[in-house]
PDB file of C-alpha atoms in Angstrom:
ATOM      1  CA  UNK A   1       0.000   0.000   0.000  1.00 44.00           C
ATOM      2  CA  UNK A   2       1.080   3.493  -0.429  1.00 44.00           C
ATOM      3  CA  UNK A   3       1.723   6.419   2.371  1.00 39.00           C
ATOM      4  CA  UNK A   4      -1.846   8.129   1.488  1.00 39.00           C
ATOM      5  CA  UNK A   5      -3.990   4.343   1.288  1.00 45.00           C
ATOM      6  CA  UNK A   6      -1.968   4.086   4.818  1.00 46.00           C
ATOM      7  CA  UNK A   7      -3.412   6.938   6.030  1.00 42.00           C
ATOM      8  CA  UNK A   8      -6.904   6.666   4.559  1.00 43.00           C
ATOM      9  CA  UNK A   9      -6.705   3.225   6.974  1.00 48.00           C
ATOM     10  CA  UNK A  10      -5.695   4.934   9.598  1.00 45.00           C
ATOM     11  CA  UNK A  11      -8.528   7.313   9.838  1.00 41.00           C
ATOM     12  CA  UNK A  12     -11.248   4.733   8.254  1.00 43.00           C
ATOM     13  CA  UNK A  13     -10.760   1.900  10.618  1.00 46.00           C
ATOM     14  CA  UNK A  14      -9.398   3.575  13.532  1.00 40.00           C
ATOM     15  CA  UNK A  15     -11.921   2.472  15.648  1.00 37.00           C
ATOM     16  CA  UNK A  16     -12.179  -1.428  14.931  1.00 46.00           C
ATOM     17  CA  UNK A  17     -11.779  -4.941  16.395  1.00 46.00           C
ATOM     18  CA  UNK A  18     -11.079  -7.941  14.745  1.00 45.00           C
ATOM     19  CA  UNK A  19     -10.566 -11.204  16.590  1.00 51.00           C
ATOM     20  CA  UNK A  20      -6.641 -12.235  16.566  1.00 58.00           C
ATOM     21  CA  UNK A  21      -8.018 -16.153  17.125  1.00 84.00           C
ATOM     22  CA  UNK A  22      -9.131 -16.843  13.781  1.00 96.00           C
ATOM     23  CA  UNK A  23      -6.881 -16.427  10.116  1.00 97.00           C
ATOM     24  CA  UNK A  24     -10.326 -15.065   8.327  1.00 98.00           C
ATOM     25  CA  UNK A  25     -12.293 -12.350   9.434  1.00 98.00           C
ATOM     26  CA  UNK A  26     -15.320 -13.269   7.567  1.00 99.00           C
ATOM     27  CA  UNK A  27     -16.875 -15.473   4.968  1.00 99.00           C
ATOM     28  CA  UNK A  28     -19.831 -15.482   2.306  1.00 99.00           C
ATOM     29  CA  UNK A  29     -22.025 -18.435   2.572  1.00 98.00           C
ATOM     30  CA  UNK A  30     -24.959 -19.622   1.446  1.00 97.00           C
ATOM     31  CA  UNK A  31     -26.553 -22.722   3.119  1.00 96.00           C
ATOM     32  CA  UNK A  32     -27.722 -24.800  -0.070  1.00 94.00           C
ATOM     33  CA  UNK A  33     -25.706 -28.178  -0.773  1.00 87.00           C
ATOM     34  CA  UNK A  34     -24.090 -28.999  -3.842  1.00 81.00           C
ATOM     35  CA  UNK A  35     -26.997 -30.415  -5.618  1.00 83.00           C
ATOM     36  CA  UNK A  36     -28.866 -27.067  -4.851  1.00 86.00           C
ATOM     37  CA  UNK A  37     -31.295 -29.378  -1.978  1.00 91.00           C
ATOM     38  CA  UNK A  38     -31.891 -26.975   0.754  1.00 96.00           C
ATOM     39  CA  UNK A  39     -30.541 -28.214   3.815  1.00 97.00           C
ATOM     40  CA  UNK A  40     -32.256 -28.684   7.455  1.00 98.00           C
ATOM     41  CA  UNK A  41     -30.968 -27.203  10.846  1.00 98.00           C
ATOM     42  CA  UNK A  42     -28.084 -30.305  11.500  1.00 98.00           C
ATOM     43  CA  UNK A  43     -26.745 -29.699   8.021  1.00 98.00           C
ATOM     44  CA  UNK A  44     -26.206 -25.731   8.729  1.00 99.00           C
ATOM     45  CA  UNK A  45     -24.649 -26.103  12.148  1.00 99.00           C
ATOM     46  CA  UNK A  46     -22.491 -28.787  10.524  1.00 98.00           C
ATOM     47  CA  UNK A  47     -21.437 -25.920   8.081  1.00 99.00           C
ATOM     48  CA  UNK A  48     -21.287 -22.875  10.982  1.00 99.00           C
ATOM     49  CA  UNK A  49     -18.915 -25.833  12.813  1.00 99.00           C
ATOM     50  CA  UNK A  50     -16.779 -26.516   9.502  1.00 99.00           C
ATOM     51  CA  UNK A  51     -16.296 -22.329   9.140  1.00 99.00           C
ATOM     52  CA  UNK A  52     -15.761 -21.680  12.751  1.00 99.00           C
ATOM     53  CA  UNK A  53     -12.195 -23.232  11.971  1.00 98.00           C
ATOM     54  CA  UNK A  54     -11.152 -20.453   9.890  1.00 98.00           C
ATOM     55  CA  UNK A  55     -13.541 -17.363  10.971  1.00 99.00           C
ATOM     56  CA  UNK A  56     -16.294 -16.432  13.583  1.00 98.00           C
ATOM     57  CA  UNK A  57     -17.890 -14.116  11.186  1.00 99.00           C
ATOM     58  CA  UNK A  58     -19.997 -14.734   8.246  1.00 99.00           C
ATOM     59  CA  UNK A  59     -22.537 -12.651   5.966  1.00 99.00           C
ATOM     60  CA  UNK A  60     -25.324 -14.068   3.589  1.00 99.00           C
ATOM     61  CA  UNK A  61     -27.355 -13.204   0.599  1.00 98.00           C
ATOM     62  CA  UNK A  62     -30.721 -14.139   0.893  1.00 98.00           C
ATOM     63  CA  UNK A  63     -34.111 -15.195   3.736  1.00 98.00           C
ATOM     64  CA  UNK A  64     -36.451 -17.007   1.853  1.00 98.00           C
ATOM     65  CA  UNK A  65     -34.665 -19.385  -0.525  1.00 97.00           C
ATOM     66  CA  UNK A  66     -34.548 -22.606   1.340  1.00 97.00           C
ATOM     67  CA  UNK A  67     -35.729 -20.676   4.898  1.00 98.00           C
ATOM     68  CA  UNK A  68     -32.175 -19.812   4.966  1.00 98.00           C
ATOM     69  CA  UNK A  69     -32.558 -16.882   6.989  1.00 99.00           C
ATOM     70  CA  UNK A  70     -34.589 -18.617  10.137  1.00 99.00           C
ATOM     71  CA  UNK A  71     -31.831 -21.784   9.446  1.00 99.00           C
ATOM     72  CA  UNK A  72     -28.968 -19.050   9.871  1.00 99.00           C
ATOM     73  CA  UNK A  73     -30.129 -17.860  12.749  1.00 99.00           C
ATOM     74  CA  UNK A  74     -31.009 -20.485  14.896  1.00 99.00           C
ATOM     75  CA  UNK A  75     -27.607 -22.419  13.727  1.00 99.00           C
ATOM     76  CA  UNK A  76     -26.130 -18.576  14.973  1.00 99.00           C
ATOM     77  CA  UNK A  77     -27.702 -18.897  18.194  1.00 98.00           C
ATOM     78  CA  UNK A  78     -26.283 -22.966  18.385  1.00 99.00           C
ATOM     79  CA  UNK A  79     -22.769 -21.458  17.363  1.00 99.00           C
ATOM     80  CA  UNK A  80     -22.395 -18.187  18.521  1.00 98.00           C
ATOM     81  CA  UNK A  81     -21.439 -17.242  14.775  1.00 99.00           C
ATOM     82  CA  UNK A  82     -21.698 -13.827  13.981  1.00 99.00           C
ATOM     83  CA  UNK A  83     -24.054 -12.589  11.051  1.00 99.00           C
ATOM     84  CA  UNK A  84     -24.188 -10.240   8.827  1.00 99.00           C
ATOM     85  CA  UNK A  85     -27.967 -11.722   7.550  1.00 99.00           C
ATOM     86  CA  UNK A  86     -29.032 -10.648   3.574  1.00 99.00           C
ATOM     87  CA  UNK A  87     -32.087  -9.278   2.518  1.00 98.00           C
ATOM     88  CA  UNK A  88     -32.007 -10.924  -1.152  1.00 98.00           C
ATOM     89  CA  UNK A  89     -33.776  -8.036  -3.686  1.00 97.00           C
ATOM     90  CA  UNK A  90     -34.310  -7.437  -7.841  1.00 96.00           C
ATOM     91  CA  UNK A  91     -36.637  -5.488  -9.498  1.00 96.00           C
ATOM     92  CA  UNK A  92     -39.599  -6.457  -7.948  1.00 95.00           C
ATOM     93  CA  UNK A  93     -40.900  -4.544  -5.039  1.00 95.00           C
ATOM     94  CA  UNK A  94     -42.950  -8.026  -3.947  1.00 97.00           C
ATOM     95  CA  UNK A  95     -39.855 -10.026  -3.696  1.00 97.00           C
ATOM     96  CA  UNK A  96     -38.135  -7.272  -1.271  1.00 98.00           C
ATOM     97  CA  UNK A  97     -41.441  -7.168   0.972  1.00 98.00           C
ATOM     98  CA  UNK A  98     -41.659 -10.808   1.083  1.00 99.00           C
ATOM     99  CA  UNK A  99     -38.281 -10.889   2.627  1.00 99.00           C
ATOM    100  CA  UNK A 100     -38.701  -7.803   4.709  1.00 99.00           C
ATOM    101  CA  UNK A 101     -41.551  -9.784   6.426  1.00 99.00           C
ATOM    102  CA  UNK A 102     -39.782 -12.715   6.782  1.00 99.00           C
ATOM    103  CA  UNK A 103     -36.908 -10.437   8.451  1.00 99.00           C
ATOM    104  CA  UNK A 104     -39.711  -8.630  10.822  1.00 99.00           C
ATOM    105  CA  UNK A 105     -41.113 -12.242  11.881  1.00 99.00           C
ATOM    106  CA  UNK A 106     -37.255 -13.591  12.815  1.00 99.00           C
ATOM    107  CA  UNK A 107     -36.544 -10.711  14.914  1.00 99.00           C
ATOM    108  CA  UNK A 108     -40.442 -11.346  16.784  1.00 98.00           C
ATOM    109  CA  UNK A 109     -38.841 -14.915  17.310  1.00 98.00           C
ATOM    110  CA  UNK A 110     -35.477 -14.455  17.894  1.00 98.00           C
ATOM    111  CA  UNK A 111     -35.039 -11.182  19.595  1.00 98.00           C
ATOM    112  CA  UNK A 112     -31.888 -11.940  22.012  1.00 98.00           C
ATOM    113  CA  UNK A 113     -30.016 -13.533  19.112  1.00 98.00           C
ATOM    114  CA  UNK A 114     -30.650 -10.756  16.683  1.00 98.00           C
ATOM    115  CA  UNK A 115     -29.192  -8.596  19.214  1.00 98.00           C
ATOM    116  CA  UNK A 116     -26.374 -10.442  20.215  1.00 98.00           C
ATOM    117  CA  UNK A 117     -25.358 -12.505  16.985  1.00 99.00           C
ATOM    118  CA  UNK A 118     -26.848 -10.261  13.818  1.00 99.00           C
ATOM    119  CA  UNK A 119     -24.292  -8.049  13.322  1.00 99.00           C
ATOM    120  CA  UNK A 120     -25.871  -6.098   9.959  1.00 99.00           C
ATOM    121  CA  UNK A 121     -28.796  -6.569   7.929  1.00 99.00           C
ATOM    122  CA  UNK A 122     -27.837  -6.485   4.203  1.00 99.00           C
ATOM    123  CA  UNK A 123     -30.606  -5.127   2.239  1.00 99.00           C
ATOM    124  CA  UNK A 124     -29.540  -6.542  -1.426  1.00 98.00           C
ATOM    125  CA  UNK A 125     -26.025  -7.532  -3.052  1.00 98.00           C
ATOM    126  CA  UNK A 126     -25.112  -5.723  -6.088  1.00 98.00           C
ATOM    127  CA  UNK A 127     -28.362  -4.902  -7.604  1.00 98.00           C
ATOM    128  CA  UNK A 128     -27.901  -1.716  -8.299  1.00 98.00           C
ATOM    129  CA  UNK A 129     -24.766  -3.067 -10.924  1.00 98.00           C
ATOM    130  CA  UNK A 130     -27.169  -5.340 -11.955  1.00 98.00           C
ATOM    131  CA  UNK A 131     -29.569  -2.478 -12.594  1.00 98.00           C
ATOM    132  CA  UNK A 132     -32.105  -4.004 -10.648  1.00 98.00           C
ATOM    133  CA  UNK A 133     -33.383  -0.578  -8.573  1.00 98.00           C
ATOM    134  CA  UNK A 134     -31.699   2.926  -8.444  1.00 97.00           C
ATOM    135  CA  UNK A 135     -29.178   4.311  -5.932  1.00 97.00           C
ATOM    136  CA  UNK A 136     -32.282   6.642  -4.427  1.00 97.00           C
ATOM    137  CA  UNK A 137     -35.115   3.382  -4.726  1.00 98.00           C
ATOM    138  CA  UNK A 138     -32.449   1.432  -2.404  1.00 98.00           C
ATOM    139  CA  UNK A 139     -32.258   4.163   0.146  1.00 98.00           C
ATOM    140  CA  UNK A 140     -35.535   4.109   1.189  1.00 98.00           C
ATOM    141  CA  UNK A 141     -35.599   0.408   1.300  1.00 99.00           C
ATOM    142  CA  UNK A 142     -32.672   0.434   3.441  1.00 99.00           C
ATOM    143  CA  UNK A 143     -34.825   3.641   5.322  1.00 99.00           C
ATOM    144  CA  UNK A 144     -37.602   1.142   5.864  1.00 99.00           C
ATOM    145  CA  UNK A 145     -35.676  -1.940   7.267  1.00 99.00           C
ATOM    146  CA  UNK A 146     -33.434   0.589   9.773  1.00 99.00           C
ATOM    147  CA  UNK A 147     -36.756   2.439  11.076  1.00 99.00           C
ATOM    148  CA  UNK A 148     -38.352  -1.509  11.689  1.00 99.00           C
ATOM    149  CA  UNK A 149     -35.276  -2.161  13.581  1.00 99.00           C
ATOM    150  CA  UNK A 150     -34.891   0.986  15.531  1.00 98.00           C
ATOM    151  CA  UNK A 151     -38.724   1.185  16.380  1.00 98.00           C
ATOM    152  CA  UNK A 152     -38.766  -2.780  17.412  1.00 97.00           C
ATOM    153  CA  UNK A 153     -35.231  -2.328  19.525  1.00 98.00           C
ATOM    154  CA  UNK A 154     -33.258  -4.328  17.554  1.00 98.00           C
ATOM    155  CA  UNK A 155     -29.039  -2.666  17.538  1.00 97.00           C
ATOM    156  CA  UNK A 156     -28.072  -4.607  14.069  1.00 99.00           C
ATOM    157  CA  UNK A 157     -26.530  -2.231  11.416  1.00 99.00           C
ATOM    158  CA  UNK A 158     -28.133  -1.827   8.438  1.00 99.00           C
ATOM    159  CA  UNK A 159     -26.518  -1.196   5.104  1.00 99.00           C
ATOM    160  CA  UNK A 160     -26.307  -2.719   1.356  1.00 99.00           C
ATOM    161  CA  UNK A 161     -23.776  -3.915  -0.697  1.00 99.00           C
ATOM    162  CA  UNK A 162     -22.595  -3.048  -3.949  1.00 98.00           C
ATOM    163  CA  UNK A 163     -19.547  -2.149  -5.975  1.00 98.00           C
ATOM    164  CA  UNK A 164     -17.686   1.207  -5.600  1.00 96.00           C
ATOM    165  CA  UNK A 165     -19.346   3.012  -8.242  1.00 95.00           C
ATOM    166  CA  UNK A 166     -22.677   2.691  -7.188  1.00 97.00           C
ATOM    167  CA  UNK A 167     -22.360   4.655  -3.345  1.00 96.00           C
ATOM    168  CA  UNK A 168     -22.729   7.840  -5.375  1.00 90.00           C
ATOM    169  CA  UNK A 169     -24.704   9.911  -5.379  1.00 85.00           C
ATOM    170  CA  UNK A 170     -25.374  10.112  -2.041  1.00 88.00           C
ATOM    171  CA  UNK A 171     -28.594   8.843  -1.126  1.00 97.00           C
ATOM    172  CA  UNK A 172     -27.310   5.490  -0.580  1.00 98.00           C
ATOM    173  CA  UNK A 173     -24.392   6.564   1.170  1.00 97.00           C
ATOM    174  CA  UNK A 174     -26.845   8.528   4.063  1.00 97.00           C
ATOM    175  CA  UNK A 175     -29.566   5.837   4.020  1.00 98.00           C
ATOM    176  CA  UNK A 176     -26.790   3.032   5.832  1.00 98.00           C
ATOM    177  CA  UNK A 177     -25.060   2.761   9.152  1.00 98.00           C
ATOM    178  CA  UNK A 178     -21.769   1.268   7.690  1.00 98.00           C
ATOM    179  CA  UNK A 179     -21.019   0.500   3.629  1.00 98.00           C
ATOM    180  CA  UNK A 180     -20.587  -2.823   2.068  1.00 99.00           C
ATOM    181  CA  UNK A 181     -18.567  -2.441  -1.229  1.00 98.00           C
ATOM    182  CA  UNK A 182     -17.720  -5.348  -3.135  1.00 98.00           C
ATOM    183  CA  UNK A 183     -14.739  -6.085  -4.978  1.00 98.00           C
ATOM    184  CA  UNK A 184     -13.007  -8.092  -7.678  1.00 98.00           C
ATOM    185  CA  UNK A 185     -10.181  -7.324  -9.578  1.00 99.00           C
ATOM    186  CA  UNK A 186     -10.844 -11.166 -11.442  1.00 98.00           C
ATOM    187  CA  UNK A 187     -13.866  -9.292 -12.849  1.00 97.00           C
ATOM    188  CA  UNK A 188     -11.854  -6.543 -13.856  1.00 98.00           C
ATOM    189  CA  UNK A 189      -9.607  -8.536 -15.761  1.00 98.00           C
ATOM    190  CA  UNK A 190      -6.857  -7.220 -13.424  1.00 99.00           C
ATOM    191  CA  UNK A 191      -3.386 -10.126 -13.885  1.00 99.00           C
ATOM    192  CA  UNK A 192      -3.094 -12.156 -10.656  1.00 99.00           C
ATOM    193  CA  UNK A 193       0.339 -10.862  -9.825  1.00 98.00           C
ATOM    194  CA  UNK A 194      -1.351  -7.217  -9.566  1.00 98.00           C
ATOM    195  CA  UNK A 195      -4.536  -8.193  -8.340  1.00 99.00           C
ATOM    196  CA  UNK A 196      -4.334  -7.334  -4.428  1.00 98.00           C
ATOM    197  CA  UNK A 197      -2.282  -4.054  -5.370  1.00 97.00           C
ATOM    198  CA  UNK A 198      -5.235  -2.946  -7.681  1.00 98.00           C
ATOM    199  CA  UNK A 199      -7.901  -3.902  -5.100  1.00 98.00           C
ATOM    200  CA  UNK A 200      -6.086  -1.798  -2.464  1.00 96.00           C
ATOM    201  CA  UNK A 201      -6.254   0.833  -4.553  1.00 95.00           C
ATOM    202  CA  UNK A 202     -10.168   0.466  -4.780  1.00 95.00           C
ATOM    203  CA  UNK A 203     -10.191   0.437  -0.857  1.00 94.00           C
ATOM    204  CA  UNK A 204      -8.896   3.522  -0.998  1.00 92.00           C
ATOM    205  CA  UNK A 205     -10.675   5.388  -3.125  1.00 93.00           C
ATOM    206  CA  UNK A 206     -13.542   4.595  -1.261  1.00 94.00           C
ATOM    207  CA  UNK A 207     -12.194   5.194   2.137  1.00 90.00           C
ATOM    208  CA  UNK A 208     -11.878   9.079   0.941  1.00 90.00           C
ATOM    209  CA  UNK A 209     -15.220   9.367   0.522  1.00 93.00           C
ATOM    210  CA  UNK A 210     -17.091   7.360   3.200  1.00 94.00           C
ATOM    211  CA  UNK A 211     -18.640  10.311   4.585  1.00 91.00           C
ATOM    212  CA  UNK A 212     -17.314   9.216   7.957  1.00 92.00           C
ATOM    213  CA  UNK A 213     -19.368   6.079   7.487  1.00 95.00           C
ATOM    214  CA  UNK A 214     -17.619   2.750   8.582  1.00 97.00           C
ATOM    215  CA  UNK A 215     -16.199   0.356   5.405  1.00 97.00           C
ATOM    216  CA  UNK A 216     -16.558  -3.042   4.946  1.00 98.00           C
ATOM    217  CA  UNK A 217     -14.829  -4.726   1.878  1.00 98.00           C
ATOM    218  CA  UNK A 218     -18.513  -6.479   1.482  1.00 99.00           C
ATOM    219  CA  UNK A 219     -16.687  -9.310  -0.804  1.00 98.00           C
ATOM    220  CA  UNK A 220     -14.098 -10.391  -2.298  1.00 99.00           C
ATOM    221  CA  UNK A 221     -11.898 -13.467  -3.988  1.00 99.00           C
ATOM    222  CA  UNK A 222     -10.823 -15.677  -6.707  1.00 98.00           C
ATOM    223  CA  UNK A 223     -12.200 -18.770  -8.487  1.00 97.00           C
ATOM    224  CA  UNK A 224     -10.406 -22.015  -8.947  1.00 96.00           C
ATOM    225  CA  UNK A 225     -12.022 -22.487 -12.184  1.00 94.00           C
ATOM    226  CA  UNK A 226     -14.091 -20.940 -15.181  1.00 93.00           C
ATOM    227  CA  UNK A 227     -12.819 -18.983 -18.352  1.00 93.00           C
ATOM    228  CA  UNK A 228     -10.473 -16.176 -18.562  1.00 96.00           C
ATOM    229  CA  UNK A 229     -11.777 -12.625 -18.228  1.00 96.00           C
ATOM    230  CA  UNK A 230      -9.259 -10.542 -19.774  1.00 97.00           C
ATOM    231  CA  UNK A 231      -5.895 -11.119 -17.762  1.00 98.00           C
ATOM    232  CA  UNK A 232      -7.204 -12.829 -15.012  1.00 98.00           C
ATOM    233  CA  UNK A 233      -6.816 -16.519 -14.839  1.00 98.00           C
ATOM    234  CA  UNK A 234      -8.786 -18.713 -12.756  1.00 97.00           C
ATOM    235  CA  UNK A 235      -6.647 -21.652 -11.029  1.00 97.00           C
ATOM    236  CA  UNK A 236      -6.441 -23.625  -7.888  1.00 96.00           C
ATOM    237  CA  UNK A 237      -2.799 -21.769  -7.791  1.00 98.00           C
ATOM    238  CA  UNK A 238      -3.891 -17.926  -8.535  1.00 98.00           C
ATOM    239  CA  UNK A 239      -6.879 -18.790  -5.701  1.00 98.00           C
ATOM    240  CA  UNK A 240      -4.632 -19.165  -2.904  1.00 98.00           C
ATOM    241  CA  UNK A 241      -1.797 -16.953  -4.452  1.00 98.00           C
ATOM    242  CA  UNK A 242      -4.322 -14.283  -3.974  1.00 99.00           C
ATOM    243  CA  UNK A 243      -5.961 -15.541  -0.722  1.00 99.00           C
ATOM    244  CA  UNK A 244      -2.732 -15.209   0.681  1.00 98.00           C
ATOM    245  CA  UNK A 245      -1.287 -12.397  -1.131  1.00 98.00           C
ATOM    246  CA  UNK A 246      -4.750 -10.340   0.559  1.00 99.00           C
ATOM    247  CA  UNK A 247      -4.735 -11.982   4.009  1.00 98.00           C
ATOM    248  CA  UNK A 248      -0.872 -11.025   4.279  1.00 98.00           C
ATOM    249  CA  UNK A 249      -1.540  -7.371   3.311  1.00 98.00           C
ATOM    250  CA  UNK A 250      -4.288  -7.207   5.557  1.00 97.00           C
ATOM    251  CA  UNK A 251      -2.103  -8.456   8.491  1.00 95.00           C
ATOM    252  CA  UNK A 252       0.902  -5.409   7.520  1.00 94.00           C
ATOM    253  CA  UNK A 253      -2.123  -3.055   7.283  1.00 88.00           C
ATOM    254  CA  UNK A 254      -1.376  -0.484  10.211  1.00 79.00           C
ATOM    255  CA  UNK A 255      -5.102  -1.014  11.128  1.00 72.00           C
ATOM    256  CA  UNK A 256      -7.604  -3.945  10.856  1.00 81.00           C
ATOM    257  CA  UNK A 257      -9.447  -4.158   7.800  1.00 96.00           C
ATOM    258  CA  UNK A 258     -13.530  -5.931   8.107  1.00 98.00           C
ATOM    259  CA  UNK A 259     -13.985  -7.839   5.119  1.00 99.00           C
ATOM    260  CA  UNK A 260     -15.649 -10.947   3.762  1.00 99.00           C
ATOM    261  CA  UNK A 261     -14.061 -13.677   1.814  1.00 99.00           C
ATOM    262  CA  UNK A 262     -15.964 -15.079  -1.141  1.00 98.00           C
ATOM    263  CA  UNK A 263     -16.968 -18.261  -0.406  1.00 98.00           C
ATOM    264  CA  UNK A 264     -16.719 -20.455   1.952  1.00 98.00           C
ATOM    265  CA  UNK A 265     -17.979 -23.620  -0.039  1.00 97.00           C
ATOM    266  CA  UNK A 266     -17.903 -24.427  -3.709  1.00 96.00           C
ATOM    267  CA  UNK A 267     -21.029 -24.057  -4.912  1.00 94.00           C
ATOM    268  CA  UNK A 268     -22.076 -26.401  -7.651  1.00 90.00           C
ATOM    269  CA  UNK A 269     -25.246 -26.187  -7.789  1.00 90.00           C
ATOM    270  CA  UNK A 270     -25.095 -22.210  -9.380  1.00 90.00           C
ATOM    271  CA  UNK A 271     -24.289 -25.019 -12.563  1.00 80.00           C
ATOM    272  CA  UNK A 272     -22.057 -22.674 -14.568  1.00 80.00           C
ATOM    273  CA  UNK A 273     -17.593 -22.988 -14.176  1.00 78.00           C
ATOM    274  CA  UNK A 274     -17.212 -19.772 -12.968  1.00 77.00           C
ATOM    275  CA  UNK A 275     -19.770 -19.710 -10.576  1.00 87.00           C
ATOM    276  CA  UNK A 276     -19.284 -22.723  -8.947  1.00 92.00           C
ATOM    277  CA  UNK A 277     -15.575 -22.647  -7.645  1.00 95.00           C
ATOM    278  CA  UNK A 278     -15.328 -19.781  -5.293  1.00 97.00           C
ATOM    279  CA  UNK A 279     -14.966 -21.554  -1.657  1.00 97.00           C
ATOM    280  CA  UNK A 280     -12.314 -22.412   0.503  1.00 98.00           C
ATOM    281  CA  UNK A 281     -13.941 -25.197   1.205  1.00 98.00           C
ATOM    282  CA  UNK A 282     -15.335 -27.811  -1.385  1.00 96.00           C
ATOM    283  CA  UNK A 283     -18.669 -29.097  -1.783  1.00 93.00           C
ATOM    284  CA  UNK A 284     -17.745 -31.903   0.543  1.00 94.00           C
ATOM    285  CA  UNK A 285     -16.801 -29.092   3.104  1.00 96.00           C
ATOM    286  CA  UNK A 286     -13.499 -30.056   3.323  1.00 98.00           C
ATOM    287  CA  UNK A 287     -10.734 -27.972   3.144  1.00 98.00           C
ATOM    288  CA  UNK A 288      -8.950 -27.237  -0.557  1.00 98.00           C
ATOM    289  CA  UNK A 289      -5.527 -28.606  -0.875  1.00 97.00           C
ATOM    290  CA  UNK A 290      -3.270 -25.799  -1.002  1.00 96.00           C
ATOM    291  CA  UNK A 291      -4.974 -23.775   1.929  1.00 98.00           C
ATOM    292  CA  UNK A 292      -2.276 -23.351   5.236  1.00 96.00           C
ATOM    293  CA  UNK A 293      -3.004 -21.750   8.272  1.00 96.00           C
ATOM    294  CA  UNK A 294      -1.885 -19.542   9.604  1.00 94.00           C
ATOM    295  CA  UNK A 295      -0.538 -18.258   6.077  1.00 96.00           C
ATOM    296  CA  UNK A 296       3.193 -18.133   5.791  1.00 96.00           C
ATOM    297  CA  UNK A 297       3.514 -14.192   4.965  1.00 96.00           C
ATOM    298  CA  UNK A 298       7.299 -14.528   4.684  1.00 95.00           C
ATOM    299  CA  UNK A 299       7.088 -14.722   0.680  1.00 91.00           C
ATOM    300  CA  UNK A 300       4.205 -11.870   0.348  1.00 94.00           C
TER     301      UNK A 300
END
């Protein structure tokens, strides 16, 4: 990192914690097997058990699909796994309400562990980039779900998630407690050997203009396998070349940075190559060949 990304740390993250017990500050999971059967409660405790190894933190993308969001929590409250829980949202207003009442009747149910394991509620990942709703349409969903929360006494953040370019304007940007921005320099194209430098770089341009909101790098990673996209190269080596290449500048950072590994399982049952091999973990749940803790930063 340079002097000023330094310094943009320093005054961004001043004020946070990460746990020094686990290599991983946080993973992206979904619940569903790699067949695409939902699971039941044993299966997701099995999986909150196989990523307490590596993290205590995870975030998610979605309630209804497969009752995920009830099956998160209760495995939280089994685990003690922190959440950052995802409201899953598109284009249609009815699929954002049906969630939002899902997320009303799990806080009615599960009150104590909202407030001691749900961390953040996520209202939608990257629909904005996929032109889904505007910038100003997701503020006041994001209005709605903090007012709920607030009203009903329930402390979890509440924010969105979305690449850099879509914070601004501002509306977004006032509507949340803390920003999720994801980040991928595979999907830029950016070469493997540059790929942490250039996503530092993105960190930083953002941390200039959080408006004194807290960051969170929301995602990022590198899949094992799929097609080229420009001069990145997917490979079982350039996944944990940049795993550890981004956990090792993380560690030298003069401050911690919160962020969230994509994935923590393969996920075959998304069906296409570059979707599916994303986790640290394989679709058995056991850990990739390759993967060391802790990570030897000597040659980073």
């Amino acid at each position: 990192m340079t002097f000023q990304l330094i310094k943009l740390a320093v005054l961004s993250l001043a004020s946070l914690a990460v746990a020094a017990d686990k290599p991983i500050f946080g993973l992206g999971y979904n619940a569903k097997h790699s067949n695409g059967q939902c699971p039941d409660l044993n299966k997701v405790i099995d999986d909150f058990n196989t990523m307490l190894t590596v993290t205590d933190r995870i975030r998610t993308f979605g309630i209804n699909d497969c009752n995920q969001g009830e099956l998160i929590v209760q495995a939280s409250q089994a685990t003690g796994m922190k959440v950052s829980l995802g409201i899953f949202i598109n284009q249609y207003d009815q699929e954002f309400n049906s969630e939002f009442e899902k997320l009303k009747d799990l806080t009615y149910r599960y009150r104590d562990t909202f407030n001691k394991n749900v961390e953040s509620v996520i209202v939608g990942s990257e629909a904005i980039y996929r032109k889904e709703i505007t910038n100003d349409a997701l503020a006041q969903k994001v209005y709605s779900v903090k007012g709920f929360l607030r009203d009903t006494g329930i402390a979890s953040k509440v924010t969105a998630a979305d690449i850099k370019d879509n914070w601004y304007p501002s509306p977004l940007l006032d509507a949340v407690d803390l920003m999720f921005v994801n980040a991928y320099p595979y999907w830029e194209g950016v070469p493997i050997k540059s790929g942490v430098d250039h996503l530092w770089s993105k960190i930083g341009e953002v941390m200039a203009r959080t408006g004194g909101k807290r960051f969170v790098l929301g995602e990022t990673g590198w899949p094992q396998g799929g097609k080229n996209f420009g001069d990145a190269y997917p490979s079982q080596e350039n996944q944990i070349f940049f795993f550890e290449q981004f956990l090792c500048s993380v560690k030298k950072a003069p401050v911690p940075l919160e962020y969230y590994w994509f994935s923590a399982f393969d996920e075959a049952w998304k069906g296409t190559e570059a979707d599916m091999k994303w986790g640290i973990f394989d679709e058995n749940r056991s850990l990739k060949p390759g993967y060391k803790f802790p990570v030897d930063c000597s040659k980073y």
